[in-house]
mmCIF file of C-alpha atoms in Angstrom:
data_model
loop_
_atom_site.group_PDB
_atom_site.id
_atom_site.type_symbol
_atom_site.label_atom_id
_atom_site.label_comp_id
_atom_site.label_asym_id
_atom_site.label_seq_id
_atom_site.Cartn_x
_atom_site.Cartn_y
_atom_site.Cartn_z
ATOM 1 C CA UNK A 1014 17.713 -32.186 -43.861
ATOM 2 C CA UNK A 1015 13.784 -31.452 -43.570
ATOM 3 C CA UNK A 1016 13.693 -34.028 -41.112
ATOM 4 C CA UNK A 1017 16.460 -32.517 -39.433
ATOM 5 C CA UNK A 1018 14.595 -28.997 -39.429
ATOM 6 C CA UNK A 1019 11.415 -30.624 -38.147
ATOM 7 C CA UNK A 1020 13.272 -32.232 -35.149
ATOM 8 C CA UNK A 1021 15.241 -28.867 -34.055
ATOM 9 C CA UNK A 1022 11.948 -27.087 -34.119
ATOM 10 C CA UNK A 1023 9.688 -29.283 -31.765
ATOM 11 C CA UNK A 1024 12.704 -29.235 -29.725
ATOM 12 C CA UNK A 1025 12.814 -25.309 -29.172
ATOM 13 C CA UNK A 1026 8.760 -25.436 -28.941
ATOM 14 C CA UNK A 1027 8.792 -28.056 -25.670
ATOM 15 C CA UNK A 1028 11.825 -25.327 -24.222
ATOM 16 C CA UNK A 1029 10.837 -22.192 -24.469
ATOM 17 C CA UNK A 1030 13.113 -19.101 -22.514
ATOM 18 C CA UNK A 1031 13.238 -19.776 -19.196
ATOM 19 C CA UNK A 1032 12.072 -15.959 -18.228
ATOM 20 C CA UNK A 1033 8.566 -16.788 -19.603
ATOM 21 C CA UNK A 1034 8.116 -19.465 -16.941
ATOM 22 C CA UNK A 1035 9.887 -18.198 -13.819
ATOM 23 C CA UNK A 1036 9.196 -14.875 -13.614
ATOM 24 C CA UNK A 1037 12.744 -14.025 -12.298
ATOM 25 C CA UNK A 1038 11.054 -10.253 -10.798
ATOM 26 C CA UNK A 1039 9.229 -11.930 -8.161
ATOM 27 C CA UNK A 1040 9.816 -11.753 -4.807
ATOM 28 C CA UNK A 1041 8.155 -14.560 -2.079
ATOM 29 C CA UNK A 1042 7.502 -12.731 0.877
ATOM 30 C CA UNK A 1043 6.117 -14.671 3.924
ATOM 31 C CA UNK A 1044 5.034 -14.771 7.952
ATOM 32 C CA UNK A 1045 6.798 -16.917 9.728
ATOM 33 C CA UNK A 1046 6.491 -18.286 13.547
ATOM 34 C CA UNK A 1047 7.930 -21.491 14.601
ATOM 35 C CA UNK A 1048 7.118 -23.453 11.421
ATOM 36 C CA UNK A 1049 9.122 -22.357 8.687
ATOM 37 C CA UNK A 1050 7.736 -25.296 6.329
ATOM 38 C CA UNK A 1051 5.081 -22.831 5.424
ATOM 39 C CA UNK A 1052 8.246 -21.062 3.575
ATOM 40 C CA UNK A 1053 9.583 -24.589 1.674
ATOM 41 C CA UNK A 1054 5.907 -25.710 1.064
ATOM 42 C CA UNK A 1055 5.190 -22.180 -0.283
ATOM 43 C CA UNK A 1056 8.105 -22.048 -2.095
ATOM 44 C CA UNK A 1057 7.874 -25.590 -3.717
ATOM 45 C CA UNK A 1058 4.543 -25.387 -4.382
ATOM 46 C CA UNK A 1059 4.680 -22.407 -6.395
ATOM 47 C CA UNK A 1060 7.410 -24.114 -8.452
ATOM 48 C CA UNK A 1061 5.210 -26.876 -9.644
ATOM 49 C CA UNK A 1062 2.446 -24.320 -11.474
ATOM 50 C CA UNK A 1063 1.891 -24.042 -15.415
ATOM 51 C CA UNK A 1064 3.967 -22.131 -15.637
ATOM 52 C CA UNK A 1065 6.121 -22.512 -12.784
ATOM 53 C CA UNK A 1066 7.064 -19.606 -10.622
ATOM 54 C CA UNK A 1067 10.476 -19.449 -9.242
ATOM 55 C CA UNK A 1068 10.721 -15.957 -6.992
ATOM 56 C CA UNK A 1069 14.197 -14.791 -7.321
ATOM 57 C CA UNK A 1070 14.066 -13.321 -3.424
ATOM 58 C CA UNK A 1071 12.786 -14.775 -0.483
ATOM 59 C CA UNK A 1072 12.379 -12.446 2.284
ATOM 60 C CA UNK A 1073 10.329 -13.779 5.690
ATOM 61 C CA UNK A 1074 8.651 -11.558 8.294
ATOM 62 C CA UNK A 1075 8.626 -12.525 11.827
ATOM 63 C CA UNK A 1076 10.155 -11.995 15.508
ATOM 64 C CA UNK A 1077 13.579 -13.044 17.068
ATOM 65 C CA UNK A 1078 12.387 -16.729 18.331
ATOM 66 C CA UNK A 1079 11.168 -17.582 14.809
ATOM 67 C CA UNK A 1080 14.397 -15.811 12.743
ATOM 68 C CA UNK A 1081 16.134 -18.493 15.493
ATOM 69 C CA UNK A 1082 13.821 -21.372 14.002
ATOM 70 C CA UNK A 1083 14.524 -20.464 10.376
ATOM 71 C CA UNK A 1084 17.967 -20.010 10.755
ATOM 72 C CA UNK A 1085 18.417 -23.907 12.801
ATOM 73 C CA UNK A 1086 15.887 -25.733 10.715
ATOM 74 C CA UNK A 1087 16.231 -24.030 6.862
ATOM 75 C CA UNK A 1088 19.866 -22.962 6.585
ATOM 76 C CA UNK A 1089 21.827 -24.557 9.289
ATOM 77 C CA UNK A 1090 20.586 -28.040 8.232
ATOM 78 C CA UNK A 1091 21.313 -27.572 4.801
ATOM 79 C CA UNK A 1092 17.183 -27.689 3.956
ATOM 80 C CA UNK A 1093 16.717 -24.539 1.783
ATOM 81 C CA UNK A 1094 20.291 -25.407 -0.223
ATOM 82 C CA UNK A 1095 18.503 -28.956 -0.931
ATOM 83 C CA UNK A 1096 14.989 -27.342 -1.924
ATOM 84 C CA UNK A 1097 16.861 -25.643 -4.598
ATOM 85 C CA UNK A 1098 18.498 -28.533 -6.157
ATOM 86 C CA UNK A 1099 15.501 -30.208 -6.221
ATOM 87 C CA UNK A 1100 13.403 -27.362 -7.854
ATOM 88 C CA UNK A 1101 16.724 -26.786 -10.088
ATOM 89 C CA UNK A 1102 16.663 -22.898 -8.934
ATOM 90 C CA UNK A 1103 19.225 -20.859 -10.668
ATOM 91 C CA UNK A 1104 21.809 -18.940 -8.959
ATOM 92 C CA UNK A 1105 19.582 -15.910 -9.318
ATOM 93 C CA UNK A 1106 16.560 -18.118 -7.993
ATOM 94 C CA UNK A 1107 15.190 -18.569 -4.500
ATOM 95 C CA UNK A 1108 17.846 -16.375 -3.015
ATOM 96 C CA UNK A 1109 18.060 -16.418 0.947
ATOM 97 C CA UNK A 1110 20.169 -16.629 3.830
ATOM 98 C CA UNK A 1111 20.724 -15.830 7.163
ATOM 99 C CA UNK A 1112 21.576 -12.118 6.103
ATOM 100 C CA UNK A 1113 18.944 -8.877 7.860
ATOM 101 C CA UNK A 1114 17.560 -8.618 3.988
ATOM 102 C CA UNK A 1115 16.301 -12.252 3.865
ATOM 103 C CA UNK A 1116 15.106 -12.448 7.680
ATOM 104 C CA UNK A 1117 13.531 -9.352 9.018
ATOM 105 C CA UNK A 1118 12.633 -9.308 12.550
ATOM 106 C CA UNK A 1119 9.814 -7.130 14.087
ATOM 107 C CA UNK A 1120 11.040 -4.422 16.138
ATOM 108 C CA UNK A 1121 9.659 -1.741 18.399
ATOM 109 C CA UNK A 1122 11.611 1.350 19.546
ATOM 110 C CA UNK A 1123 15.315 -0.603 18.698
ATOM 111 C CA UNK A 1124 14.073 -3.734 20.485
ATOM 112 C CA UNK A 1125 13.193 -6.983 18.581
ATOM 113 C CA UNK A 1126 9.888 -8.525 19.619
ATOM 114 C CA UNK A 1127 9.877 -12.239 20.948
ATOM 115 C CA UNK A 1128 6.086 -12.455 20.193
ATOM 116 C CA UNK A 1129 3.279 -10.566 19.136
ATOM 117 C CA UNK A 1130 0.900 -10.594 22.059
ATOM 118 C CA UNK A 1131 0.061 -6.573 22.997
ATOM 119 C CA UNK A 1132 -1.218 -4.040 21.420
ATOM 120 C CA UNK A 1133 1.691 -1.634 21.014
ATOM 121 C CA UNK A 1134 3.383 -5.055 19.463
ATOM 122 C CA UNK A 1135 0.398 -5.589 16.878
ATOM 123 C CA UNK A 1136 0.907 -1.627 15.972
ATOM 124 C CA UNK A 1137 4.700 -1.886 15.488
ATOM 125 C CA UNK A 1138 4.564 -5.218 13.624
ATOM 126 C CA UNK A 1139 1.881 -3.290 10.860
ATOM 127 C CA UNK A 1140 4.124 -0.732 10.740
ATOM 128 C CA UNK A 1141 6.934 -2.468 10.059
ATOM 129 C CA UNK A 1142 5.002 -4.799 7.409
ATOM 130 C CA UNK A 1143 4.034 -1.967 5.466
ATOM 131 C CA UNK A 1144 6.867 -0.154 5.656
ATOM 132 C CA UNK A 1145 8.803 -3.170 4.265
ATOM 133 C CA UNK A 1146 6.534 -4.324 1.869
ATOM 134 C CA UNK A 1147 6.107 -0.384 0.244
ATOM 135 C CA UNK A 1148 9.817 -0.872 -0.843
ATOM 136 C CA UNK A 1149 8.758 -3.702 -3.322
ATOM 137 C CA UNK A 1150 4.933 -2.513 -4.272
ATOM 138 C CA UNK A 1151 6.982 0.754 -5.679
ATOM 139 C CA UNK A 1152 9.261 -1.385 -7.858
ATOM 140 C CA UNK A 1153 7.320 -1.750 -11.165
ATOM 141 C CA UNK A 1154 9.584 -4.544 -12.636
ATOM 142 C CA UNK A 1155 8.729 -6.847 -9.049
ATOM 143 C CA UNK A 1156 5.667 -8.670 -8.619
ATOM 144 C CA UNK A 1157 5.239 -9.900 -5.073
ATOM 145 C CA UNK A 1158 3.722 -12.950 -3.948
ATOM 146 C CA UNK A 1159 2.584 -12.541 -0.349
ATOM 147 C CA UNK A 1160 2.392 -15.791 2.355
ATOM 148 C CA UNK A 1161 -0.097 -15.342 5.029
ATOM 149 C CA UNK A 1162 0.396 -18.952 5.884
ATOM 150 C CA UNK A 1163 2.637 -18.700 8.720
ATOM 151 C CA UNK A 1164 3.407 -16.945 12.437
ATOM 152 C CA UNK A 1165 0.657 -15.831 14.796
ATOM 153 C CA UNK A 1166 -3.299 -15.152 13.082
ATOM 154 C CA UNK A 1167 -2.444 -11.755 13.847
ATOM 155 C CA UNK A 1168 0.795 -11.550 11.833
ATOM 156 C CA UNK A 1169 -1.003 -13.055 8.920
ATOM 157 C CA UNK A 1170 -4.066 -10.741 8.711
ATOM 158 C CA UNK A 1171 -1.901 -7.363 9.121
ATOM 159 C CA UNK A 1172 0.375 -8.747 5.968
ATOM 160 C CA UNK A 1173 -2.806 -9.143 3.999
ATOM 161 C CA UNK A 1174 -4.551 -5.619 4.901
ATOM 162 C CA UNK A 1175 -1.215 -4.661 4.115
ATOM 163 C CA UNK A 1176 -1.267 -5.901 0.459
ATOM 164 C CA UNK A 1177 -5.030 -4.409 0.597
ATOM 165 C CA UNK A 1178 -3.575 -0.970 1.251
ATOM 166 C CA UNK A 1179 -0.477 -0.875 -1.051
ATOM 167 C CA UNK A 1180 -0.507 -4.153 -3.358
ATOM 168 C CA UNK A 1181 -1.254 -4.254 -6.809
ATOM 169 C CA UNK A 1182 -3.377 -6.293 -8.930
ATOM 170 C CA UNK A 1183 -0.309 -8.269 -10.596
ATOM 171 C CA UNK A 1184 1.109 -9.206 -7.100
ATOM 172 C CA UNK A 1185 -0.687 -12.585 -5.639
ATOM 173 C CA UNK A 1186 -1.645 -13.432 -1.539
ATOM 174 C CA UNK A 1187 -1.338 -17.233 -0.919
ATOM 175 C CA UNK A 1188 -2.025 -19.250 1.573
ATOM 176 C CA UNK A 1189 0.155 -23.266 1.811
ATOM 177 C CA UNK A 1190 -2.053 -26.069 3.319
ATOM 178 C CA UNK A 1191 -0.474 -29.591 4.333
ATOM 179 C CA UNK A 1192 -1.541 -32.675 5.302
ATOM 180 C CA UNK A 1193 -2.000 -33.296 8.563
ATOM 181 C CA UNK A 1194 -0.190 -36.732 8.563
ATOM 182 C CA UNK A 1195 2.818 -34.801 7.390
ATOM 183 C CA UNK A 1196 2.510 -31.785 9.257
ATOM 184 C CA UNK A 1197 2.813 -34.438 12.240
ATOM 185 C CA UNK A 1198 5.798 -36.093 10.716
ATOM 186 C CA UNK A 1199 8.992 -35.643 13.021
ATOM 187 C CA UNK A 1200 11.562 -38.056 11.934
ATOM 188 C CA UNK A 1201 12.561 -36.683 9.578
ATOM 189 C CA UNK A 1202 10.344 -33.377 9.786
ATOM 190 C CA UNK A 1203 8.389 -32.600 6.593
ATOM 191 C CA UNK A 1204 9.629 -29.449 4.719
ATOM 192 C CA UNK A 1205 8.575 -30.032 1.176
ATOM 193 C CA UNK A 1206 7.360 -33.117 -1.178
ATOM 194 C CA UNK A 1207 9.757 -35.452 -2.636
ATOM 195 C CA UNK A 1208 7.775 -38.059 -3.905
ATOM 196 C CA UNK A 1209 4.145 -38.203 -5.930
ATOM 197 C CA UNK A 1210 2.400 -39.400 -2.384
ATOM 198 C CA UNK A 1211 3.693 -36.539 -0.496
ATOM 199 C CA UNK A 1212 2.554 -34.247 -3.538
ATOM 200 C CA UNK A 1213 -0.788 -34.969 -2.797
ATOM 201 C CA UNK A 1214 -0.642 -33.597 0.198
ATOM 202 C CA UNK A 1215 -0.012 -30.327 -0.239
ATOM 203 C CA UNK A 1216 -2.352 -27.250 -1.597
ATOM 204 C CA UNK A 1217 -1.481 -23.732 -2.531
ATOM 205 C CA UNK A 1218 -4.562 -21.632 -2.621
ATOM 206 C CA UNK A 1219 -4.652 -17.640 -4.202
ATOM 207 C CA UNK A 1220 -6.804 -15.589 -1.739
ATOM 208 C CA UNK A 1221 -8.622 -12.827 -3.535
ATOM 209 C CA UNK A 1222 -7.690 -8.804 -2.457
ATOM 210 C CA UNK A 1223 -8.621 -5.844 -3.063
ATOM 211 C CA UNK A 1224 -5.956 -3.008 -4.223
ATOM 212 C CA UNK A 1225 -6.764 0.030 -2.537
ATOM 213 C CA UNK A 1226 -4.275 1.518 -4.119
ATOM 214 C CA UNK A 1227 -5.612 1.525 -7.940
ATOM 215 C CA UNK A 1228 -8.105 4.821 -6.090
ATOM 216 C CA UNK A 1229 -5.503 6.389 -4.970
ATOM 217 C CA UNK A 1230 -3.219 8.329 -7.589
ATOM 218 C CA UNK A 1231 -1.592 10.217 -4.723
ATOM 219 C CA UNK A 1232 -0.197 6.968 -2.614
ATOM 220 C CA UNK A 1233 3.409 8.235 -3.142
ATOM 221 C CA UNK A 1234 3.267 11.133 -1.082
ATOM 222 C CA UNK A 1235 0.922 9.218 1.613
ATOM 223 C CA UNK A 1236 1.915 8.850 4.851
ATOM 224 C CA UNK A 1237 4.347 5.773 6.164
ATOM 225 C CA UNK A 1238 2.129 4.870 9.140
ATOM 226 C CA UNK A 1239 -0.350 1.533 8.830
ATOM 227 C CA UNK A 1240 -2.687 3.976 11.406
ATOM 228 C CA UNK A 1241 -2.067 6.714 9.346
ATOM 229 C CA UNK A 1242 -3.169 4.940 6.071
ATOM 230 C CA UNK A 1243 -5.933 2.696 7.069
ATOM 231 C CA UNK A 1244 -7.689 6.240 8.309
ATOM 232 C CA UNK A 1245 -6.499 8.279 5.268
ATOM 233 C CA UNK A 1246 -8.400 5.301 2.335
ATOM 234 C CA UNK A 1247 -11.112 5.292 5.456
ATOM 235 C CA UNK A 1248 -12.317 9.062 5.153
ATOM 236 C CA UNK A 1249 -11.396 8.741 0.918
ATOM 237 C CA UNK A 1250 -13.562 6.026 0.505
ATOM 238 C CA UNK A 1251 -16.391 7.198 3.075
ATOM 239 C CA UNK A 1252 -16.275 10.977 1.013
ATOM 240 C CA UNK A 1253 -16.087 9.496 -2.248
ATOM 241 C CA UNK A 1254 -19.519 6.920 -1.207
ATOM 242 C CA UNK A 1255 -21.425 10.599 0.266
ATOM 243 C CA UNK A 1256 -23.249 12.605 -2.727
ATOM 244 C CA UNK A 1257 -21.656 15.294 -4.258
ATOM 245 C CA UNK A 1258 -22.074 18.575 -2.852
ATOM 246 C CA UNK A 1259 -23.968 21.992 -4.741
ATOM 247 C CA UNK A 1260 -21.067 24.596 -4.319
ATOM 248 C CA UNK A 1261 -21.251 27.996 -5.529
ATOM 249 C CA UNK A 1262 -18.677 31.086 -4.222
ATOM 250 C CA UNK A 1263 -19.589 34.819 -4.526
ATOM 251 C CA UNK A 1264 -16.718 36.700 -4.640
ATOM 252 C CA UNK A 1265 -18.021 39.880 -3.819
ATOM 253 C CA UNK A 1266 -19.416 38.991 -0.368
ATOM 254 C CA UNK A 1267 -16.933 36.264 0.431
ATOM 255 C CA UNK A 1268 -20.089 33.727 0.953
ATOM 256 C CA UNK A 1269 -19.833 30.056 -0.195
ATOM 257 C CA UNK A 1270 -23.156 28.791 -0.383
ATOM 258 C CA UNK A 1271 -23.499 24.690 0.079
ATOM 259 C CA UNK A 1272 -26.600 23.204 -0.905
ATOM 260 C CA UNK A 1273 -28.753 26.134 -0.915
ATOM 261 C CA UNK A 1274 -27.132 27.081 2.443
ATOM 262 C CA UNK A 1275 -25.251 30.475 2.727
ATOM 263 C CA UNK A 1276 -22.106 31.219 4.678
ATOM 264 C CA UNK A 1277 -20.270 34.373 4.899
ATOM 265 C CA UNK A 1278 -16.267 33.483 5.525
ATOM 266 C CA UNK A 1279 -13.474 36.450 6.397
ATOM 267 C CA UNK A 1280 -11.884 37.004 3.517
ATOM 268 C CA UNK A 1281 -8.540 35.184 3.829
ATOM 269 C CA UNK A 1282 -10.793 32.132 4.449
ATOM 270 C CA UNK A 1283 -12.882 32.371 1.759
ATOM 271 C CA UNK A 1284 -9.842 32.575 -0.287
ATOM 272 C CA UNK A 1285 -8.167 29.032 1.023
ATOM 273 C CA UNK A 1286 -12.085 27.299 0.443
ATOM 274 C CA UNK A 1287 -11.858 28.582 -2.794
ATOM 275 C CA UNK A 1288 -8.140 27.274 -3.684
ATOM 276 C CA UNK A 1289 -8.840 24.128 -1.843
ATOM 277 C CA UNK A 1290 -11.967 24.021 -4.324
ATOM 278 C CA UNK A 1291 -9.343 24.345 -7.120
ATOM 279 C CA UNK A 1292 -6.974 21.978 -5.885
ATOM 280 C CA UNK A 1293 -9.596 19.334 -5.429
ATOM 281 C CA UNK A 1294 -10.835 20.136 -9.325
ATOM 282 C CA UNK A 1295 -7.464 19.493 -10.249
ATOM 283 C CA UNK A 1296 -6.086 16.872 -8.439
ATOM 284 C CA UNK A 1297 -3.718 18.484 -6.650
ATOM 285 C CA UNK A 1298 -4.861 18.662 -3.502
ATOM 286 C CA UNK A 1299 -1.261 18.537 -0.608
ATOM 287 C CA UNK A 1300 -1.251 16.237 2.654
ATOM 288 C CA UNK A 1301 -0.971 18.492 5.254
ATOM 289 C CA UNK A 1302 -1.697 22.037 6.187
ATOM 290 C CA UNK A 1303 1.798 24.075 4.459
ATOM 291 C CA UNK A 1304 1.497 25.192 1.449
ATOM 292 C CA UNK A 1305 5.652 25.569 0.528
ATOM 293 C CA UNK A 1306 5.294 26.051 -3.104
ATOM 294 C CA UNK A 1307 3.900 28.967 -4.887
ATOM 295 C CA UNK A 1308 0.672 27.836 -5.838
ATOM 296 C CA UNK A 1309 -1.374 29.541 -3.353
ATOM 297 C CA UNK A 1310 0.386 32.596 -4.562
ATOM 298 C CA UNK A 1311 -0.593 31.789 -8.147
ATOM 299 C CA UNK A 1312 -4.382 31.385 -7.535
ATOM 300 C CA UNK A 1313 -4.506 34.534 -5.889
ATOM 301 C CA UNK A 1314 -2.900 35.992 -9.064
ATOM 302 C CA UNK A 1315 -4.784 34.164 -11.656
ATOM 303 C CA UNK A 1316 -8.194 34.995 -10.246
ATOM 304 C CA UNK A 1317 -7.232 38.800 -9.600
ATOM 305 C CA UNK A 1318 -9.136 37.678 -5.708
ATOM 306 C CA UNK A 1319 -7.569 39.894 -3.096
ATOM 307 C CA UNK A 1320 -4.018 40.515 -4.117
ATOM 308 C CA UNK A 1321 -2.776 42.522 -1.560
ATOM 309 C CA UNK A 1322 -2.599 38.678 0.108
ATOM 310 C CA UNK A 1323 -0.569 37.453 -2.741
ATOM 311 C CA UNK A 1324 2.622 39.455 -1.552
ATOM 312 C CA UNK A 1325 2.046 37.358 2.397
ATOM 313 C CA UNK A 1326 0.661 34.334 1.086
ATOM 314 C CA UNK A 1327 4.079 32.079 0.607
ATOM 315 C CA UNK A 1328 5.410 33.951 3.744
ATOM 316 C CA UNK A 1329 2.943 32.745 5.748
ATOM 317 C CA UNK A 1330 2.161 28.937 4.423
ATOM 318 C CA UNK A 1331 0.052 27.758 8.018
ATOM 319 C CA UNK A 1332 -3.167 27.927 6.653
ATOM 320 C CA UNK A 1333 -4.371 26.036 10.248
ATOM 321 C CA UNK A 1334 -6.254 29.262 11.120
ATOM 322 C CA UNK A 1335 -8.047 30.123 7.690
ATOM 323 C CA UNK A 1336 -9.607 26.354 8.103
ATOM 324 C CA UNK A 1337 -10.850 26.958 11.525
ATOM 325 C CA UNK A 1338 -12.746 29.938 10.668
ATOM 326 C CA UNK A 1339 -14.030 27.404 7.251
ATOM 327 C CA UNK A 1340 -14.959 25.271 9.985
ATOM 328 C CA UNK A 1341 -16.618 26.741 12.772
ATOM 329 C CA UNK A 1342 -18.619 29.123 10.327
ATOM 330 C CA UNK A 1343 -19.482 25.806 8.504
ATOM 331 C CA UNK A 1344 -20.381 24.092 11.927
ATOM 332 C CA UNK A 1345 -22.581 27.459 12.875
ATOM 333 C CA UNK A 1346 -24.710 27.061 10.093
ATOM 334 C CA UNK A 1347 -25.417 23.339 10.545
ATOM 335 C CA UNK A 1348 -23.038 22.580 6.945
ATOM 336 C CA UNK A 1349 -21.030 19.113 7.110
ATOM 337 C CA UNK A 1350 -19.488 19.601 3.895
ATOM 338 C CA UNK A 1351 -15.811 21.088 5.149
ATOM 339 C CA UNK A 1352 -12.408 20.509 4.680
ATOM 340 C CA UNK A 1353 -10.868 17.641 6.848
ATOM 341 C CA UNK A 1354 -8.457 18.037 9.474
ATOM 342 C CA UNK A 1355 -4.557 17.286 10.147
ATOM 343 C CA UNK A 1356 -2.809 15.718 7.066
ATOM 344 C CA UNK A 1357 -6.328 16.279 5.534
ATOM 345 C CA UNK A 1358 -6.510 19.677 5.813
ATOM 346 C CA UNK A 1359 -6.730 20.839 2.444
ATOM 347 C CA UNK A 1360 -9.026 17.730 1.155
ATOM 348 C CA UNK A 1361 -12.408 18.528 0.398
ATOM 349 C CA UNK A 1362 -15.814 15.856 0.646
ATOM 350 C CA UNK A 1363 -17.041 15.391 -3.290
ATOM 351 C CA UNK A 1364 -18.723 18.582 -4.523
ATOM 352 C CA UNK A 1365 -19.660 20.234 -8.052
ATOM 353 C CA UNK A 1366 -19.690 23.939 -8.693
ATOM 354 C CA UNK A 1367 -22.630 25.986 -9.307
ATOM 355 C CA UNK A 1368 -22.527 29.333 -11.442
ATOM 356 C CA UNK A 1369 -20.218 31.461 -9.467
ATOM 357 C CA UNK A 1370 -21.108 34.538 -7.787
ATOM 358 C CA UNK A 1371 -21.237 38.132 -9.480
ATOM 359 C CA UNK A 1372 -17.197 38.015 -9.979
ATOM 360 C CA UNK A 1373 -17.557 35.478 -11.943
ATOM 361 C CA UNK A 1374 -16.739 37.334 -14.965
ATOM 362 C CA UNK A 1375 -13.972 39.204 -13.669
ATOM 363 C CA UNK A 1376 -12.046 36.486 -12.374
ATOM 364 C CA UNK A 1377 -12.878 33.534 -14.365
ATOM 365 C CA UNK A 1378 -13.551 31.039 -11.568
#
């Protein structure tokens, strides 16, 4: 019986649960042109790490010509169906078809793209990337492993500033390298290895990224836009690099004074600095110029500033020409410490208060 025991043991140590090794959560996402072996290479090649890593979804990236390609040479011919056999994928493993979830084609104002060639393709594909790719970086339970391997230079460099922008630092970017005597190979066409010669021959390399996203705590409620994003962790990461700026308000003049430079502001102005200021201290700070809840309102309250604003502030949530006046008073007395413009209205450079002006008492600021 103890030998018994001993057997049934070393037995359950060389098989442990299968969710340790495949990571079942994963999701293979990929660029594809008009050779979708970077998909089975990828796909096998993953499959043969310690341990192995089996993506449960496939989903490829790529225009109308090369959704064609994948569809004749991966699922038509009976390829993909035959990679999983061979890898022994479950029937919750390496899922993907011919379905609009598996193959999603580039389009631009309800046209698919062909090719990637001019610039107002390049912007739509990014856009599309990232807005496809956001609805897996926001799913904590799946871990995404990106392919930059395949389609057009271009196509591969906007998924990876993609992953820059949005990934996280459990999801992986790889890139598939083959052989160029197989790569060649016609009859039959080389899709994936099926013998220890043909192993050799193919690479799988982890390319190294940065998330951007780990700085930013507020990436929820950024914009959609690849522009729009790339420009918003632009001026974050340019005002978080510049020295912090000596701030101190005076309430009873309405002047902010910014590194030992003065500026009087009207006094609605003075009032949106000042609860920008707080915002920024708190980590609140909106996109964009509206402020719809009541927490404009509730500064003025809590700091007893002004309140015969309080009763107009919510009614009147443009603050566009308060920051003007911030600005060009800023801009008259040679101050580049301001609040940014557009969707970063209300975002202030780094700064760090000095004592407060004579309210300071009063108001608690």
């Amino acid at each position: 019986m103890k030998k018994l025991a001993k057997k049934t043991t070393k037995t359950t140590d060389r098989s442990p649960p299968p969710s340790v090794f495949r990571f079942p959560s994963s999701v293979l996402i990929a660029v594809t042109g008009m050779s979708p072996a970077i998909l089975t290479e990828t796909a096998w090649a993953l499959a043969q790490e310690s341990p192995p890593v089996i993506p449960s979804k496939v989903v490829a990236f790529g225009t109308s010509l090369s959704r064609d390609r994948l569809r004749k040479d991966l699922i038509e011919s009976g390829v993909w169906a035959n990679l999983r056999r061979t890898l022994k994928a479950g029937p919750d493993e390496l899922v993907f078809g011919d379905a609009g979830e598996h193959i999603r084609v580039f389009s631009h104002r309800g046209r698919e793209l062909e090719d990637i060639r001019s610039p107002d393709d390049n912007a739509a594909a990014a856009d599309f990337i990232l807005e496809h790719l956001r609805q897996f970086a926001e799913n904590p339970e799946m871990r995404i492993v990106a392919s930059i391997a395949g389609g057009r230079k271009t196509m591969g460099a906007l998924l990876y500033a993609a992953m820059t922008l949005i990934g996280r630092e459990t999801d992986r970017i790889t890139h598939v390298l083959a052989d160029e005597s197989l790569e060649r190979r016609k009859d039959p066409s080389f899709f994936y290895p099926c013998n220890a010669g043909e192993a050799k021959g193919v690479t799988l390399a982890d390319v190294p990224f940065v998330p951007l996203r780990n700085k930013f705590v507020e990436l929820g409620r950024m914009p959609g836009g690849f522009t729009t994003l790339v420009r918003h962790y632009t001026r974050a990461l340019r005002d978080d690099a510049a020295p912090a700026a000596r701030v101190r308000f005076d309430d009873s003049t309405c002047t902010v004074t910014v590194d030992g430079t003065d500026a009087r502001l009207p006094r609605r102005a003075y009032i949106v600095l000042k609860f920008a200021a707080h915002l920024s201290e708190s980590n609140a700070t909106p996109i964009g110029i509206n402020v719809t809840d009541d927490s404009l309102r509730q500064f003025i309250a809590g700091t007893r500033l002004y309140p015969e604003w309080a009763g107009t502030a919510t009614s009147d949530p443009d603050l566009r020409r308060e920051l003007n006046a911030i600005r060009h008073a800023f801009d008259a007395h040679g101050i580049s410490w301001k609040p940014g413009l557009r969707r970063d209205a209300l975002r202030l450079p780094p700064f760090r208060r000095t004592e407060d002006g004579k309210r300071k008492t009063e108001d608690g600021a």
